Tab-separated table of N, CA, C and O in Angstrom:
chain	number	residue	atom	x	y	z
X	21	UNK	N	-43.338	36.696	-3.742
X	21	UNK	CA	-41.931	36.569	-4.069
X	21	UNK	C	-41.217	37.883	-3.733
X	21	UNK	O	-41.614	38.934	-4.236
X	22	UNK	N	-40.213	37.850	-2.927
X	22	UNK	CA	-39.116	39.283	-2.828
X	22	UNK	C	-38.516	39.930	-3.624
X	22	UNK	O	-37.452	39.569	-4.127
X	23	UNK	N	-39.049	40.898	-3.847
X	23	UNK	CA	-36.983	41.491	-4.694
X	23	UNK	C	-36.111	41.500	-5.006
X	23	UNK	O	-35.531	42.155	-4.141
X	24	UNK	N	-35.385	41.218	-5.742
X	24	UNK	CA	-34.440	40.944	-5.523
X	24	UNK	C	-33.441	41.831	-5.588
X	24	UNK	O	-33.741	42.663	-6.444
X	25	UNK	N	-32.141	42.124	-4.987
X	25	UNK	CA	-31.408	43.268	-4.629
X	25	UNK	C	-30.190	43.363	-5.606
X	25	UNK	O	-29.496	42.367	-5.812
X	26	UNK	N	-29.890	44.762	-6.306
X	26	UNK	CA	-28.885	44.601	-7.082
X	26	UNK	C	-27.513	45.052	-6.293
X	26	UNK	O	-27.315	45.990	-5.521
X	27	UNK	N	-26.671	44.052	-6.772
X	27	UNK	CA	-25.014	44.420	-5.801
X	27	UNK	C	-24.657	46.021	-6.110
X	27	UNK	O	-24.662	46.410	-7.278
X	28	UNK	N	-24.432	46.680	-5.316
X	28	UNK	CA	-24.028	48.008	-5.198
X	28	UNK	C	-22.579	48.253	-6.009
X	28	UNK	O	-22.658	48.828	-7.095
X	29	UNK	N	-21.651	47.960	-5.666
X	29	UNK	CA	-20.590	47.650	-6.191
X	29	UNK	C	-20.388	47.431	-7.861
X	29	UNK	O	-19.689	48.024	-8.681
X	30	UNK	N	-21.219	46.436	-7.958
X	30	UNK	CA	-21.919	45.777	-9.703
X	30	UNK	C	-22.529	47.065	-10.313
X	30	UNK	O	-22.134	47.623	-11.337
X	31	UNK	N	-23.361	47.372	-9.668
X	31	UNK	CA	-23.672	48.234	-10.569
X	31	UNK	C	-23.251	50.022	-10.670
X	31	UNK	O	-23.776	50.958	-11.274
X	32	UNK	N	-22.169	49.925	-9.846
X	32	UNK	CA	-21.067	51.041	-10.128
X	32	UNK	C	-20.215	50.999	-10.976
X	32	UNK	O	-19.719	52.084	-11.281
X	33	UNK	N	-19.577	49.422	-11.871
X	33	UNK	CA	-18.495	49.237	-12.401
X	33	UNK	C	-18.782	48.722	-13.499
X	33	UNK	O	-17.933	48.347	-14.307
X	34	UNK	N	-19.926	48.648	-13.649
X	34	UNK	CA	-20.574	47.850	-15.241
X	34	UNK	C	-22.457	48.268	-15.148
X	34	UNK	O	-23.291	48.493	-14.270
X	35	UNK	N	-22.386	48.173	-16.864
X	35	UNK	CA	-23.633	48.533	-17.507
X	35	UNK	C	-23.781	47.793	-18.917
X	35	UNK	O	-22.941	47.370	-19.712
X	36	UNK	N	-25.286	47.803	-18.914
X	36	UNK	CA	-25.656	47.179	-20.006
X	36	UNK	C	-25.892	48.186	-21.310
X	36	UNK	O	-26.392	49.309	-21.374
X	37	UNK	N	-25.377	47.396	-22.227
X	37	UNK	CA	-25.389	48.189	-23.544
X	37	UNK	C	-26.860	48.003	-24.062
X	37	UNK	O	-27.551	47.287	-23.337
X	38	UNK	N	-27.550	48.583	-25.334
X	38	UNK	CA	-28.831	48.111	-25.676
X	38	UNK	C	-29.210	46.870	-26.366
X	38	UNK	O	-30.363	46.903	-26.797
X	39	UNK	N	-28.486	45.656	-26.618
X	39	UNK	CA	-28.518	44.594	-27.078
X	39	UNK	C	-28.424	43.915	-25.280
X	39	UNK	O	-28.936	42.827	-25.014
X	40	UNK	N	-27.856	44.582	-24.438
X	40	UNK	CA	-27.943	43.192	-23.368
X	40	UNK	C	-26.445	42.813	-23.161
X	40	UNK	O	-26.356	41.660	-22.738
X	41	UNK	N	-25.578	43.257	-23.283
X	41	UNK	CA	-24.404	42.914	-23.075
X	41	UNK	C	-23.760	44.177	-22.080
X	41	UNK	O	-24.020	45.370	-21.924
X	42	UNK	N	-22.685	43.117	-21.457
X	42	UNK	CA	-22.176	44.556	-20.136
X	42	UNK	C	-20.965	45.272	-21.055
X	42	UNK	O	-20.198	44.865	-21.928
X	43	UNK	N	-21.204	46.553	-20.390
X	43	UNK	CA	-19.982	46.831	-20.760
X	43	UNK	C	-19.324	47.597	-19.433
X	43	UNK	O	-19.964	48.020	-18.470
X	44	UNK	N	-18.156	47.654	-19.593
X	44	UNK	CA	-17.524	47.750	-18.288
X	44	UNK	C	-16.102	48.843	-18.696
X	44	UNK	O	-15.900	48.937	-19.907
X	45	UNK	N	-15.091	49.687	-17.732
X	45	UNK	CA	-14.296	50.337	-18.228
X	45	UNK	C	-13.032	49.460	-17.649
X	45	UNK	O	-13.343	48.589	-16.837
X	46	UNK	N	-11.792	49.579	-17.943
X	46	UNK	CA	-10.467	48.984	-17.189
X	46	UNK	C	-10.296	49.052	-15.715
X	46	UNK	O	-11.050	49.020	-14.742
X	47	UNK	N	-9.523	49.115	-15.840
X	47	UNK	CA	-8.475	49.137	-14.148
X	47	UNK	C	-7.625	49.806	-14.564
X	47	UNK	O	-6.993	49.784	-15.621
X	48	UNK	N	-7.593	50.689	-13.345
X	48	UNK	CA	-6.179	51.125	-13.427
X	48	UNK	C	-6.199	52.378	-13.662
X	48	UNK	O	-5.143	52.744	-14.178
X	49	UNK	N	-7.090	53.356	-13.478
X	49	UNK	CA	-7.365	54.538	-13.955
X	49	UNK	C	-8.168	55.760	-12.764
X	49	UNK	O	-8.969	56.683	-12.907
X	50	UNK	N	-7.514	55.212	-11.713
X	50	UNK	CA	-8.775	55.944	-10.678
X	50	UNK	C	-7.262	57.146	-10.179
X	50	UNK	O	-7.517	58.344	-10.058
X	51	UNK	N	-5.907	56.672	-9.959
X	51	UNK	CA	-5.171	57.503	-9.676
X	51	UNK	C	-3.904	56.927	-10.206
X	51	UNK	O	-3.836	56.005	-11.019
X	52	UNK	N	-2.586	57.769	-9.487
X	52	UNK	CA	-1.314	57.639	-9.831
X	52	UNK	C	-1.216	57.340	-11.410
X	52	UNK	O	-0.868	56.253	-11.872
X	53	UNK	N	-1.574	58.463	-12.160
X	53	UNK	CA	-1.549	58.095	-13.576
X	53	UNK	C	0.068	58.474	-13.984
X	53	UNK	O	0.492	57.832	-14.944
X	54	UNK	N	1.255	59.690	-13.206
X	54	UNK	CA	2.181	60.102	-13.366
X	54	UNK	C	2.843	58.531	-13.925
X	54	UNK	O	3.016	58.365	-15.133
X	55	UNK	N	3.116	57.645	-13.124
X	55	UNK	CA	3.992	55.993	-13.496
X	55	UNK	C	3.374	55.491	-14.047
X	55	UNK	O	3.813	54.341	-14.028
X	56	UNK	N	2.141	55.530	-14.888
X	56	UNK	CA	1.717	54.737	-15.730
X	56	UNK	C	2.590	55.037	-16.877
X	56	UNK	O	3.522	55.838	-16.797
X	57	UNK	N	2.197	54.214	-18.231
X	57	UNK	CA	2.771	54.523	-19.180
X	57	UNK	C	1.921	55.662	-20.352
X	57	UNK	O	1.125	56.316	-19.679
X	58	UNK	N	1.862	56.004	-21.562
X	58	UNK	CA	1.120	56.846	-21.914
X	58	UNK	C	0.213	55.996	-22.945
X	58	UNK	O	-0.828	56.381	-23.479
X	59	UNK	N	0.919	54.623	-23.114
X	59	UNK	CA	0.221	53.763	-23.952
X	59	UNK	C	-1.174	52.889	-22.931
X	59	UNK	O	-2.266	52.538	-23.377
X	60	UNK	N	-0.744	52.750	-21.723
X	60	UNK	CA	-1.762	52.683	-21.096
X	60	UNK	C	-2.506	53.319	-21.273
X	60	UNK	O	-3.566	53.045	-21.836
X	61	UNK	N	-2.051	54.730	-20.692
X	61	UNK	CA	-3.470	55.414	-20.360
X	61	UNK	C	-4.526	55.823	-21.592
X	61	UNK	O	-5.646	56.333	-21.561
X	62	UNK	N	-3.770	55.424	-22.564
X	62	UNK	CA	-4.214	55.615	-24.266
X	62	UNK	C	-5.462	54.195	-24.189
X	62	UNK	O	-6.614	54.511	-23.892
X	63	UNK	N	-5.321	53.522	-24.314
X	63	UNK	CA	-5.916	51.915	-24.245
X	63	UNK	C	-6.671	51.905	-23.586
X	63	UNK	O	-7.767	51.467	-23.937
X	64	UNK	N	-6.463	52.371	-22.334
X	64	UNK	CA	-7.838	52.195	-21.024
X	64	UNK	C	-8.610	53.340	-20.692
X	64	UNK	O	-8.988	53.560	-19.542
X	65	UNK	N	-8.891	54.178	-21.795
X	65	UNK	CA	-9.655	55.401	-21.645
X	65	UNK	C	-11.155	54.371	-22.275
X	65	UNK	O	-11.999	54.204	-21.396
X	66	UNK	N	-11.410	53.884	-23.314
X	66	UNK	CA	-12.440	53.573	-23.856
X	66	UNK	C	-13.232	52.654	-22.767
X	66	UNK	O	-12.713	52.786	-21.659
X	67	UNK	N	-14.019	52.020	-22.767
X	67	UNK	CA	-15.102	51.009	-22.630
X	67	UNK	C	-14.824	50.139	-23.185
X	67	UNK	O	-14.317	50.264	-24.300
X	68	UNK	N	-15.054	48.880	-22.611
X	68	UNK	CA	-15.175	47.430	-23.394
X	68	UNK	C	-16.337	46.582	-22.917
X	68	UNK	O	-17.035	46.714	-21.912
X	69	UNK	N	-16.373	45.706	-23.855
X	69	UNK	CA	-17.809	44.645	-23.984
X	69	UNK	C	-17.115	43.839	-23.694
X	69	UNK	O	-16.063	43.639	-24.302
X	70	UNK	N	-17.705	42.783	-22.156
X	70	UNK	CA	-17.077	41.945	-21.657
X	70	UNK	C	-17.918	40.762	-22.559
X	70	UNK	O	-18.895	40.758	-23.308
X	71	UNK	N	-16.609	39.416	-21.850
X	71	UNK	CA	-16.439	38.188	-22.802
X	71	UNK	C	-17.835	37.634	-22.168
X	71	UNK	O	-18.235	37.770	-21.011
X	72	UNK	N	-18.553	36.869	-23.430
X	72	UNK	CA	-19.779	35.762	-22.386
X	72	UNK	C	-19.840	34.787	-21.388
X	72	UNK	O	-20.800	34.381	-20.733
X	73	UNK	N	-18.497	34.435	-21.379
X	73	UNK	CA	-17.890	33.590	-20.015
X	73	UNK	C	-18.284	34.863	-19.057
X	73	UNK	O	-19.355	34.817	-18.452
X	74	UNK	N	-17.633	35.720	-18.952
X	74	UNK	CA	-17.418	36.567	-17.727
X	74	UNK	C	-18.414	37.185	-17.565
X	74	UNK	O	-18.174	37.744	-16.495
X	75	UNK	N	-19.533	37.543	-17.910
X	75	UNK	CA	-20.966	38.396	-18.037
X	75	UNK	C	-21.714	36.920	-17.261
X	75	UNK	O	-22.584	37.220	-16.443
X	76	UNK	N	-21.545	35.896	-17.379
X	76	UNK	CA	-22.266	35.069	-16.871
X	76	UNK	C	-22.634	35.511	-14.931
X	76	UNK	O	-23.604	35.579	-14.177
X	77	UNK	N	-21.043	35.721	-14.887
X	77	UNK	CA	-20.945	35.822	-13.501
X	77	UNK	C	-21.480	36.976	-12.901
X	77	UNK	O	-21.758	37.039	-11.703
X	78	UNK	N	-21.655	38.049	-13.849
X	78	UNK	CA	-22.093	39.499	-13.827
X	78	UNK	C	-23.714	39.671	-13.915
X	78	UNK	O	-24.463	40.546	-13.483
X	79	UNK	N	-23.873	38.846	-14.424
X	79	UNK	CA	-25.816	38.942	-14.961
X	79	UNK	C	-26.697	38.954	-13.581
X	79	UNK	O	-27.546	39.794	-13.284
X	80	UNK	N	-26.168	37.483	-12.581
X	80	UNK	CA	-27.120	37.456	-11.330
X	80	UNK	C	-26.891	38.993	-10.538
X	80	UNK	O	-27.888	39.589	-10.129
X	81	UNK	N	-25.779	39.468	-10.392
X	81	UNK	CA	-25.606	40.584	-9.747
X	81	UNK	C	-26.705	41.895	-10.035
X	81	UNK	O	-27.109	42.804	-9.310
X	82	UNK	N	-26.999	41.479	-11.596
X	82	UNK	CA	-27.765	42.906	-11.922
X	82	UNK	C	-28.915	42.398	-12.677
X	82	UNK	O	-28.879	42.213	-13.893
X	83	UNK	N	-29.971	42.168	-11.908
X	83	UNK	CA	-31.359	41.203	-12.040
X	83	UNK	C	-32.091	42.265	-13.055
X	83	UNK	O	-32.635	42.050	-14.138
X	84	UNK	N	-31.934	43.345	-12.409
X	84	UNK	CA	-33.430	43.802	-12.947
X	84	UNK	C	-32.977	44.995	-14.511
X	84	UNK	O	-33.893	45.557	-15.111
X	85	UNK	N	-31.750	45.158	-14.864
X	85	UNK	CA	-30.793	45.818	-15.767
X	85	UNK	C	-31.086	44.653	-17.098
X	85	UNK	O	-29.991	44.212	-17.448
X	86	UNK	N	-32.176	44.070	-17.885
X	86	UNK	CA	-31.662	43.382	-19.058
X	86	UNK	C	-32.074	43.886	-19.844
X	86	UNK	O	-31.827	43.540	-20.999
């Protein structure tokens, strides 16, 4: 049986917490922070634990991460 290959991309933008769940950071934070607002940039500093709908789609990407 082969290897299977983890998406490059995937696993730059999300990680698994120690229970098994991803966690992932916002959007919106890589530049032009001057026009953001300050309540943004307040909100999207932390990490979040994505929904189990949406981790579904995230799990095949990162095989060997459980």
């Amino acid at each position: 049986m082969p290897k299977l290959k983890t998406k490059s991309s995937v696993k730059k933008r999300f990680s698994r917490t120690g229970s098994g769940k991803i966690k992932f950071k916002p959007a919106g934070k890589r530049h032009g922070m001057s026009k953001r607002t300050n309540k943004f940039i307040r909100n999207t500093k932390r990490s979040s634990i994505m929904s189990p709908g949406d981790s579904a789609l995230i799990d095949h990407m990162l095989p060997y991460n459980k």
